[in-house]
mmCIF file of C-alpha atoms and ligand atoms in Angstrom:
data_model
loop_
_atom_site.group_PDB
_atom_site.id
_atom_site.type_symbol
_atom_site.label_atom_id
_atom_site.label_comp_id
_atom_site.label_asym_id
_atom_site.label_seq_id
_atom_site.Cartn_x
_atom_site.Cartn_y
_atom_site.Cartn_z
ATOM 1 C CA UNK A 1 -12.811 -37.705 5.508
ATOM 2 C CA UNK A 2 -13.624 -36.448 2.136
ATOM 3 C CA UNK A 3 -10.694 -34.064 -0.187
ATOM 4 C CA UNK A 4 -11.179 -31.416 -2.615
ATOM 5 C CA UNK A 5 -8.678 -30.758 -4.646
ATOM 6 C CA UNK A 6 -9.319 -27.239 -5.962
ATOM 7 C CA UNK A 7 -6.360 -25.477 -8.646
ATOM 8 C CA UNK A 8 -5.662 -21.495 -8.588
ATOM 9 C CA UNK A 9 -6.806 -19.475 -11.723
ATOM 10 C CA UNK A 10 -6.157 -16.744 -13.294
ATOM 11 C CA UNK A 11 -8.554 -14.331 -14.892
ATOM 12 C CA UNK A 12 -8.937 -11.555 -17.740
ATOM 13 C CA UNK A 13 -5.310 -12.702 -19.054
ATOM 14 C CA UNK A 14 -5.461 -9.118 -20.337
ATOM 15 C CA UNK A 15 -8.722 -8.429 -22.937
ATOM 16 C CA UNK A 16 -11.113 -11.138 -21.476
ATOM 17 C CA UNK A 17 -12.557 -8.936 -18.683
ATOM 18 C CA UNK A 18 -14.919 -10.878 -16.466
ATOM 19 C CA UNK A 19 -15.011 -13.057 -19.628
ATOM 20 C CA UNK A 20 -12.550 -16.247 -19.533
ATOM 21 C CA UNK A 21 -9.733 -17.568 -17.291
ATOM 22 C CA UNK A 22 -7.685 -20.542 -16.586
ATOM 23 C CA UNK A 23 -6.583 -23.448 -14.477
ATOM 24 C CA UNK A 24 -3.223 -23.709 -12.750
ATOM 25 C CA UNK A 25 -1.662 -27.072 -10.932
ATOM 26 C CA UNK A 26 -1.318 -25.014 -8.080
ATOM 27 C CA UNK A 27 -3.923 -26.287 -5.484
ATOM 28 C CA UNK A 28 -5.957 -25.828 -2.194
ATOM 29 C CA UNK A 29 -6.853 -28.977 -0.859
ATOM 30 C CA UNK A 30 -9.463 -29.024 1.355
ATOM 31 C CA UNK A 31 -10.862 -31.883 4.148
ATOM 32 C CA UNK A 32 -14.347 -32.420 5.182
ATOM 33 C CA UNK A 33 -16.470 -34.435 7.537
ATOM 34 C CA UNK A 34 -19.089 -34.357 9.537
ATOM 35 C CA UNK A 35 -18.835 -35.255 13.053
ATOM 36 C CA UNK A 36 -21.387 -35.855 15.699
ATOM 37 C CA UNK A 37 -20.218 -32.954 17.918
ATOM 38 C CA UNK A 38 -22.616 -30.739 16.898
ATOM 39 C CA UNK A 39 -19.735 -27.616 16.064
ATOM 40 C CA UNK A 40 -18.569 -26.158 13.083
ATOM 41 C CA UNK A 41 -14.153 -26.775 13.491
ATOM 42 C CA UNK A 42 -12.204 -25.296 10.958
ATOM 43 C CA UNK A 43 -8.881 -25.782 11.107
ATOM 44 C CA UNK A 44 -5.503 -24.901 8.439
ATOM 45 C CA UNK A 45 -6.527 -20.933 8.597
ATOM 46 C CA UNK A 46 -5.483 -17.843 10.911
ATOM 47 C CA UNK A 47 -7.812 -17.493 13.915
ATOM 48 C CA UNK A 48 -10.065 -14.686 12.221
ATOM 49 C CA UNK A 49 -11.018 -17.076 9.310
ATOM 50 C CA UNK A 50 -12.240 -20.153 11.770
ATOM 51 C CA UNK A 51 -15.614 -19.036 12.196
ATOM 52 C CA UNK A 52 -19.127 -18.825 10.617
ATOM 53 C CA UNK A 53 -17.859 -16.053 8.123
ATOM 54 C CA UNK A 54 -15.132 -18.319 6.380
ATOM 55 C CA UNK A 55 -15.905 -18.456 2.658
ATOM 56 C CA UNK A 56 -15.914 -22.391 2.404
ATOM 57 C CA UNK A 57 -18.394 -22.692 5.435
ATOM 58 C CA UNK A 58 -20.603 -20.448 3.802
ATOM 59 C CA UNK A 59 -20.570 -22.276 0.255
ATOM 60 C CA UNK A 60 -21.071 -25.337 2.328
ATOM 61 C CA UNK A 61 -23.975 -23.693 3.676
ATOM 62 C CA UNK A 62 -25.199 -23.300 0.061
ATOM 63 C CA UNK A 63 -25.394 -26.697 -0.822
ATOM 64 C CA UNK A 64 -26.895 -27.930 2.827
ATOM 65 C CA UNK A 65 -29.425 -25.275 2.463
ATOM 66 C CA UNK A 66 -30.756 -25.698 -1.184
ATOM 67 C CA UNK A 67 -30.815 -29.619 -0.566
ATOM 68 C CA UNK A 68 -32.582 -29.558 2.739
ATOM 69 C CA UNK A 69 -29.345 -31.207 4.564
ATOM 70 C CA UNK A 70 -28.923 -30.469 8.225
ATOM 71 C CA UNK A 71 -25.062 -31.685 9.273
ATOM 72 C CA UNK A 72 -24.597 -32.549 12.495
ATOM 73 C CA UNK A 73 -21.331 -30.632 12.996
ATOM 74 C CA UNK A 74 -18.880 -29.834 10.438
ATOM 75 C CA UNK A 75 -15.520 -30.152 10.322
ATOM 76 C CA UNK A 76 -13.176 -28.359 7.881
ATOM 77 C CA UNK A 77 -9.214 -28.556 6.779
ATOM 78 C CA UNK A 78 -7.691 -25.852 4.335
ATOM 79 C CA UNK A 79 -4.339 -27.042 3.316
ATOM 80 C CA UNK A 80 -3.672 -22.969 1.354
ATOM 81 C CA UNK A 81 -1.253 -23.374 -1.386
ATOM 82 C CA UNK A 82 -3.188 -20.751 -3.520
ATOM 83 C CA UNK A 83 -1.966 -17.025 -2.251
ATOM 84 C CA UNK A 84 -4.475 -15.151 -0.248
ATOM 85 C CA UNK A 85 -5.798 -11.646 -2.351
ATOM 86 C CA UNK A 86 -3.076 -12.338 -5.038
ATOM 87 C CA UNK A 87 -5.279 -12.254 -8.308
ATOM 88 C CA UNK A 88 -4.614 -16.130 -8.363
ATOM 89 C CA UNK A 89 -8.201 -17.290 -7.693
ATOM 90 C CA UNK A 90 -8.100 -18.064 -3.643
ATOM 91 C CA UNK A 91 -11.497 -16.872 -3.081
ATOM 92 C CA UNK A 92 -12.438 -18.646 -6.165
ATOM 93 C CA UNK A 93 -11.212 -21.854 -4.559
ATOM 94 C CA UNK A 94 -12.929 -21.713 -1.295
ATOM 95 C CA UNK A 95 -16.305 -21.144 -2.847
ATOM 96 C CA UNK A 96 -15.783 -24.282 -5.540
ATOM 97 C CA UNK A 97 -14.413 -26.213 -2.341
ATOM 98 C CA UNK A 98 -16.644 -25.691 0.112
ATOM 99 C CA UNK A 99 -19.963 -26.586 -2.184
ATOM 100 C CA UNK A 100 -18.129 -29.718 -4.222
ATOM 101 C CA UNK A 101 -17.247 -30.794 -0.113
ATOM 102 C CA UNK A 102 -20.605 -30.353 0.908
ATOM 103 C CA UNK A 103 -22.050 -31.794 -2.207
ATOM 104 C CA UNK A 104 -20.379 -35.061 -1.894
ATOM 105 C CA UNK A 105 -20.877 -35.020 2.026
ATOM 106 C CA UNK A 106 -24.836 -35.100 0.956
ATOM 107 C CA UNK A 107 -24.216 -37.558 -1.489
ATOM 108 C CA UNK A 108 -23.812 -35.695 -4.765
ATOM 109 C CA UNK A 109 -27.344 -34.717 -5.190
ATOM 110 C CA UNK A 110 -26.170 -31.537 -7.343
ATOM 111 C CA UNK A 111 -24.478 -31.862 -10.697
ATOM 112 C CA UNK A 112 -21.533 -29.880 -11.665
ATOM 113 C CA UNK A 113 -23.494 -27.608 -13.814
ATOM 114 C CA UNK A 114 -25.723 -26.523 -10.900
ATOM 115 C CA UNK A 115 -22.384 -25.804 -8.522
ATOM 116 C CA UNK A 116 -21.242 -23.888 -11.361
ATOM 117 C CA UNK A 117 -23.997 -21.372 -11.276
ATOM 118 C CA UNK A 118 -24.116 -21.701 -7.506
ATOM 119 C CA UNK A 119 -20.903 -20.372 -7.339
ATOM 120 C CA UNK A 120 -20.927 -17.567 -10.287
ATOM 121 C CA UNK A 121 -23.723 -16.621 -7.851
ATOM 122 C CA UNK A 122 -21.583 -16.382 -4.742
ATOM 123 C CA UNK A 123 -18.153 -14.749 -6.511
ATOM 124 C CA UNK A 124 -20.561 -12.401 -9.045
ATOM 125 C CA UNK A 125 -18.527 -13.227 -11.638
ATOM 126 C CA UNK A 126 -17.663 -16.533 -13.335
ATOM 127 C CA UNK A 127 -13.951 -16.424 -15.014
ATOM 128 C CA UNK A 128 -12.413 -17.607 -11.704
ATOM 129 C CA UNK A 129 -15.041 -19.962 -10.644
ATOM 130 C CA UNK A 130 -15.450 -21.791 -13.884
ATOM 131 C CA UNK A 131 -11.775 -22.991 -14.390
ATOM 132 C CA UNK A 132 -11.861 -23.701 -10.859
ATOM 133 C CA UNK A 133 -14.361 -25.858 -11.525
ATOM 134 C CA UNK A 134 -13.889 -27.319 -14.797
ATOM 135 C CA UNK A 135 -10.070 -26.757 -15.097
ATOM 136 C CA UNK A 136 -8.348 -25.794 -18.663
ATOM 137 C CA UNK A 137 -9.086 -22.167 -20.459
ATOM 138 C CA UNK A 138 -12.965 -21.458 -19.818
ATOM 139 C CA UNK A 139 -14.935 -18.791 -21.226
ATOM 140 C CA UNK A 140 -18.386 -18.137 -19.281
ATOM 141 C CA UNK A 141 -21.424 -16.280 -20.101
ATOM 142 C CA UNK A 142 -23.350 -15.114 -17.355
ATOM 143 C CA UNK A 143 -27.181 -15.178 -17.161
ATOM 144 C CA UNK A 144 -29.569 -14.176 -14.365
ATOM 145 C CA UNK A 145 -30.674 -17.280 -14.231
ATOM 146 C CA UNK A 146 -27.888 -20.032 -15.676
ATOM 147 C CA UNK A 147 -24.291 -19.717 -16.904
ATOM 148 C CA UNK A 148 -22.455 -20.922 -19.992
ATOM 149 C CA UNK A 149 -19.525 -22.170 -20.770
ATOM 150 C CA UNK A 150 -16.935 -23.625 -22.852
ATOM 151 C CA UNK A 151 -13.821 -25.037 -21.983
ATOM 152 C CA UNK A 152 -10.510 -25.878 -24.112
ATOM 153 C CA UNK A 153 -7.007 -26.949 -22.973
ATOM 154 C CA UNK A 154 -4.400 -24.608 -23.645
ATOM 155 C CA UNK A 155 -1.855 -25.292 -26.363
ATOM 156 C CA UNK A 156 1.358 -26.767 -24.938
ATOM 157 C CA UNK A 157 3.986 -24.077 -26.729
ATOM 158 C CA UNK A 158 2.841 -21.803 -23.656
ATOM 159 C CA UNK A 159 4.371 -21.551 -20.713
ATOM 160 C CA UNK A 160 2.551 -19.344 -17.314
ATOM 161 C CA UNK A 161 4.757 -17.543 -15.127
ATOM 162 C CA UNK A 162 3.043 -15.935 -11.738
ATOM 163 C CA UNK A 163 5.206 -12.568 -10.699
ATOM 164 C CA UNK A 164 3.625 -12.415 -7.308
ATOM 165 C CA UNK A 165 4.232 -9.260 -5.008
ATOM 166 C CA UNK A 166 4.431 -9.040 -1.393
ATOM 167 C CA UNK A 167 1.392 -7.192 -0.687
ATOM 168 C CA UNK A 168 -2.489 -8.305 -0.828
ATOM 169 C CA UNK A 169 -5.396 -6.665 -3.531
ATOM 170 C CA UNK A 170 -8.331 -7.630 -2.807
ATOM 171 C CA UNK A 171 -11.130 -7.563 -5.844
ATOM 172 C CA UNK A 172 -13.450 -5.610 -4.147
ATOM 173 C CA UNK A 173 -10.931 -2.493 -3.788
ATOM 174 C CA UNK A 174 -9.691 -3.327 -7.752
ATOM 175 C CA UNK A 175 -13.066 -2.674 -9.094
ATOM 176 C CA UNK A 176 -13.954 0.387 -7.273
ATOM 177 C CA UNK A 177 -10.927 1.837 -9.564
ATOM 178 C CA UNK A 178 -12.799 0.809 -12.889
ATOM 179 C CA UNK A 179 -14.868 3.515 -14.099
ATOM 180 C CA UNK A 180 -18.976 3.115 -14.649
ATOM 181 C CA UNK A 181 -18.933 3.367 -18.749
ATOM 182 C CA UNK A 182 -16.127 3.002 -20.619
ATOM 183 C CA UNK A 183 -15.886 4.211 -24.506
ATOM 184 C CA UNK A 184 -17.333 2.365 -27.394
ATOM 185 C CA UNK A 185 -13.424 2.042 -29.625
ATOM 186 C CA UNK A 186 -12.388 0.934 -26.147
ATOM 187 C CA UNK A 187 -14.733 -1.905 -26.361
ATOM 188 C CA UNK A 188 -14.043 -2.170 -30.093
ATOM 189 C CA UNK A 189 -10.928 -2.691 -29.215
ATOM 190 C CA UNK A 190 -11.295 -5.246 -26.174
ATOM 191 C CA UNK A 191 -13.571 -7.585 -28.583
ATOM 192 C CA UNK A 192 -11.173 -8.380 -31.407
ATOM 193 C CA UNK A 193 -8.093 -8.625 -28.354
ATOM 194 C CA UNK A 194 -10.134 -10.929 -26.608
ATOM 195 C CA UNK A 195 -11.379 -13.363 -29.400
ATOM 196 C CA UNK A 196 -7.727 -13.471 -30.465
ATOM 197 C CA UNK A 197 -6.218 -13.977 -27.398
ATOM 198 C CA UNK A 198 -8.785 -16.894 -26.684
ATOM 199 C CA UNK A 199 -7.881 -18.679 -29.550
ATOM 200 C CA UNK A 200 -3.926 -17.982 -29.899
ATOM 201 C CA UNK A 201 -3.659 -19.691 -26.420
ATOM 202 C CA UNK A 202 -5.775 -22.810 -28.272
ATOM 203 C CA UNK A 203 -4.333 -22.588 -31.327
ATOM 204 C CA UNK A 204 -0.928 -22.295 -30.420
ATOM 205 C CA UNK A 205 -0.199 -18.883 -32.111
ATOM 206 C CA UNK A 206 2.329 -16.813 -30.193
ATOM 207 C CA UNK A 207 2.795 -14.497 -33.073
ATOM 208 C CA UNK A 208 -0.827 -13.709 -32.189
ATOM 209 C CA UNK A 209 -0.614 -13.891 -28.292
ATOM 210 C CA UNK A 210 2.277 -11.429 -28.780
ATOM 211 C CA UNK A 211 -0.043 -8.502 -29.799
ATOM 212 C CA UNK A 212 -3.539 -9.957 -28.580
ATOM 213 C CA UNK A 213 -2.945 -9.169 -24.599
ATOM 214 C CA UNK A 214 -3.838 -5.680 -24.973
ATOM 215 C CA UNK A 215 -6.560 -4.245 -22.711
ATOM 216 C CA UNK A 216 -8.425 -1.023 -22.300
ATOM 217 C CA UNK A 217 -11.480 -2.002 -19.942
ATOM 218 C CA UNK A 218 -9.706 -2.186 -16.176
ATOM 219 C CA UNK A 219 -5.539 -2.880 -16.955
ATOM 220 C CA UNK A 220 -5.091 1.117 -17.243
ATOM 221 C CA UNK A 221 -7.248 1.633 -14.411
ATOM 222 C CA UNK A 222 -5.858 -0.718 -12.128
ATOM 223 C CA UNK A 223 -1.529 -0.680 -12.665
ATOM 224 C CA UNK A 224 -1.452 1.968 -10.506
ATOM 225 C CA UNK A 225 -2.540 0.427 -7.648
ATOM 226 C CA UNK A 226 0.178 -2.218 -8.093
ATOM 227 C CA UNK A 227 3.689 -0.544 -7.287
ATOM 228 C CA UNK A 228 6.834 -1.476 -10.394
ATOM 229 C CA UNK A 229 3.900 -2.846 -12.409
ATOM 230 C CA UNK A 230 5.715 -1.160 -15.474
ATOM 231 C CA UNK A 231 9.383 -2.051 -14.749
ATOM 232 C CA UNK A 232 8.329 -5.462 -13.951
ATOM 233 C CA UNK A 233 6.381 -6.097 -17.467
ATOM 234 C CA UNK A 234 8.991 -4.249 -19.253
ATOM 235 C CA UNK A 235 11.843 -6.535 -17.825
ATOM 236 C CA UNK A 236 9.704 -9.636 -18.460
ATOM 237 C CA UNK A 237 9.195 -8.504 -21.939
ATOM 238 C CA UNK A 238 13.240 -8.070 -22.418
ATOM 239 C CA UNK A 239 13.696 -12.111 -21.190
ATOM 240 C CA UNK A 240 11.839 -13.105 -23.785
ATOM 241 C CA UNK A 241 7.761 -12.858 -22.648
ATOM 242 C CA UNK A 242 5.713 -12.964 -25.266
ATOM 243 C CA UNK A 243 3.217 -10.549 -23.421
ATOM 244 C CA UNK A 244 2.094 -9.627 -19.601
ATOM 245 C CA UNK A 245 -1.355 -8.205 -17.866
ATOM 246 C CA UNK A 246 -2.181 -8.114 -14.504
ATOM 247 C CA UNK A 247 -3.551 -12.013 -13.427
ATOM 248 C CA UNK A 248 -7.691 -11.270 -12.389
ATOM 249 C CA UNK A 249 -7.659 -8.074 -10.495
ATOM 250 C CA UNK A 250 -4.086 -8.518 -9.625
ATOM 251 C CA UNK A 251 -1.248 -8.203 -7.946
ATOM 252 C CA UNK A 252 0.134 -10.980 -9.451
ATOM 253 C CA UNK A 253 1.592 -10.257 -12.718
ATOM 254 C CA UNK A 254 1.405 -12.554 -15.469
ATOM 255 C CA UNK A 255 4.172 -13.592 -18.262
ATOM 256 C CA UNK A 256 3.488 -16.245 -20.675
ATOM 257 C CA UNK A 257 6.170 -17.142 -22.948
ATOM 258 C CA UNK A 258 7.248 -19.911 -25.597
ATOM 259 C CA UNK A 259 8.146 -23.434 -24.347
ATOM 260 C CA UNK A 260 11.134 -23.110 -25.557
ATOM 261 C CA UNK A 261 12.441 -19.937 -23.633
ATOM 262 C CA UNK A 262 14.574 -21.897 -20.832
ATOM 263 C CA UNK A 263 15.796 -18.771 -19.546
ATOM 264 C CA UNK A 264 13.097 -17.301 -18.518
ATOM 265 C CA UNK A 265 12.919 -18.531 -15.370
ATOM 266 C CA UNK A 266 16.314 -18.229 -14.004
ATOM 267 C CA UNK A 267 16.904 -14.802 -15.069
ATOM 268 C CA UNK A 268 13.313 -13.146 -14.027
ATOM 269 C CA UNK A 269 14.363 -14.847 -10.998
ATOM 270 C CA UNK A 270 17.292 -13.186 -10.504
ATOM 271 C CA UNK A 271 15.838 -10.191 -11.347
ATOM 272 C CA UNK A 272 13.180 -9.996 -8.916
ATOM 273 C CA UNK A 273 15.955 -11.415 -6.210
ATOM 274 C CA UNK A 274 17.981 -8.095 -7.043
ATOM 275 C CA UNK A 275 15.463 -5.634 -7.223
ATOM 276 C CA UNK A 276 12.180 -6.705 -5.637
ATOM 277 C CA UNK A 277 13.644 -9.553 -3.059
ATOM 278 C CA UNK A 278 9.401 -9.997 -1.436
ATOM 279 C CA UNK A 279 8.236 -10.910 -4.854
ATOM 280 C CA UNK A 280 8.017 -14.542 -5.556
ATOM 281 C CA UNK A 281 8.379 -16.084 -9.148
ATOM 282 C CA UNK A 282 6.495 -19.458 -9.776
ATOM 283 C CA UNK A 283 5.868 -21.490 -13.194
ATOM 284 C CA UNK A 284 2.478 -22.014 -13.345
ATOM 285 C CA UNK A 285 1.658 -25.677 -15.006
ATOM 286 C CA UNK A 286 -2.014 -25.384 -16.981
ATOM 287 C CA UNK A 287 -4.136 -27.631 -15.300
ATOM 288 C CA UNK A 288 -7.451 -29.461 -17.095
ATOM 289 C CA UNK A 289 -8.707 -31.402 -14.315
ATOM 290 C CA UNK A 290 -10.611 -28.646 -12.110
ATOM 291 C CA UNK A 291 -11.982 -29.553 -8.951
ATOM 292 C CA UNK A 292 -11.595 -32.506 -7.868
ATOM 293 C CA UNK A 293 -12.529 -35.318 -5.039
ATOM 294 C CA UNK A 294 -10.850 -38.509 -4.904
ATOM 295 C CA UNK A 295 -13.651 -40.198 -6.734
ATOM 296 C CA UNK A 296 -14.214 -37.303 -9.233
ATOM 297 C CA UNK A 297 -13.453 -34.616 -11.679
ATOM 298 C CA UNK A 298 -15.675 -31.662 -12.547
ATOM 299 C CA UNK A 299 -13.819 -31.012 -15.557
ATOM 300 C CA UNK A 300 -14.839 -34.235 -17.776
ATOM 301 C CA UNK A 301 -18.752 -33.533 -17.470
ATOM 302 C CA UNK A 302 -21.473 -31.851 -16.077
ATOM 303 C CA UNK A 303 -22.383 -34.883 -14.137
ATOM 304 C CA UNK A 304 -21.725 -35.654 -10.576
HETATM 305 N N1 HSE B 1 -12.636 -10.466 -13.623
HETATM 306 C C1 HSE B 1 -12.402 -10.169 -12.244
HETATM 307 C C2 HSE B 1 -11.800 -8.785 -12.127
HETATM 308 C C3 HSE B 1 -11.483 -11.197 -11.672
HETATM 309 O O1 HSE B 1 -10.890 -8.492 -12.896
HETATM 310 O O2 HSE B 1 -12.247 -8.012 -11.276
HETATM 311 C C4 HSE B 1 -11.171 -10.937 -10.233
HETATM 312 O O3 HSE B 1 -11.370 -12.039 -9.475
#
């Protein structure tokens, strides 16, 4: 039996639209092998999800198909940690588990690098799948042919909080509510967010962060669709949060604050327990491993 260890992300964190996300220790962990039986078993997941449509089969299908591999049967295990349609990355996680799994069923014939793009492919954008992949805080650049990217660990004086609601977004519906062009001091003002945000979370600057995670390309488009959005971020704000945005294309809202802000926690927590009692509150731990398989991790190299 071969395991994939694959964390949650988050993307945008605010200005970095389709740009750059990060790697939470927060994991899917996934089982393969292939069995003589001749069936595809998937196991772990609701009913609906146990069939030819489910996301990691059809990565796996990928990596079998581009390498001329024809499994026997397949068997499959999804031990979900990662909320479903959350803004935390799940789909992102299937797709990086289901072709590393398949990969290292064939024998690792495909590097990292070439999953990578095989899965910007898939998800048609990279800022989940690359910090899925490569853990720490990755910023892509997407090609028609190839992807880039560049990875850096977050500073430690950062600390991730997930504000997750009881109710499912799913991406798809999220984009339909951005609009086709956007204004050009809009995207004036996205560029200079975004490189600053990027490099206050690698610098350590939270004097920085504190005004960087400011966005005008889909946040304003998309709070609506996520009920106290405002109260929420304001409340966060009061504890001590250094900044909020929407995590990806939400709902999950995301709080970073100091290190040093051991409050935090406990009284957000109370907070939501009093006035939103379905929404969950979880520390999210950076995470600079990415996917991983007993034997290896993606996020040291491009090789397999
Ligand atoms: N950048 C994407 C979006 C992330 O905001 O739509 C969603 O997975």
């Amino acid at each position: 039996m071969i395991k994939v260890r694959v964390p949650a992300t988050t993307a945008n964190i605010g200005p970095g639209f389709d740009a750059f996300g990060m790697a939470f220790q927060l994991y899917n962990i996934f089982s393969f092998e292939e069995r003589d039986n001749g069936k595809l078993t998937i196991r772990g997941v609701e009913r609906r999800y146990q069939g030819k449509s489910n996301l990691v089969y059809k990565a796996m299908l990928k990596v079998f198909n581009r390498v001329h591999y024809r499994p026997k049967g397949i068997y499959i295990y999804t031990d979900v940690n990662i909320p479903v349609s959350r803004g935390l990355g799940s789909s992102a996680a299937c797709i990086v588990g289901g072709l590393v799994g398949a990969n290292t069923l064939c024998g690792a014939p495909l590097t990292g690098k070439e999953l990578f793009d095989m899965a910007v492919e898939m998800e048609g954008h990279p800022d989940n799948v690359a910090p899925a992949m490569f853990g720490g805080l990755v910023v892509s650049l997407g090609l028609k042919e190839e992807n880039h990217y560049i990875k850096k660990e977050v500073s430690q004086c950062f600390e991730f909080y997930g504000l997750i609601p009881d109710f499912t977004l799913s991406t798809m519906e999220a984009r339909k509510a951005l609009p086709k062009k956007v204004f050009h001091k809009d995207a004036v003002f996205n560029v200079s967010r975004a490189t600053m945000t990027y490099l206050a979370l690698t610098e350590g600057r939270p004097d920085i962060l504190k005004v960087s995670v400011e966005d005008k390309l889909h946040q304003p488009y998309r709070e609506g669709l996520i009920a106290h959005y405002d109260e929420v971020s304001q409340k966060a704000r009061e504890l001590g949060a250094l900044n909020t945005c929407i995590s990806g294309a939400g709902p999950t809202i995301l709080a970073i604050t100091t290190r040093d802000n051991d409050q935090f926690y406990a009284k957000m927590g109370k907070y939501l327990k009093e006035k939103l009692p379905g929404c969950t509150l979880l520390k999210l731990e950076p995470d600079n491993t990415g996917v991983c398989t007993a034997r290896h991790s993606y996020g040291g190299s491009y090789d397999t």
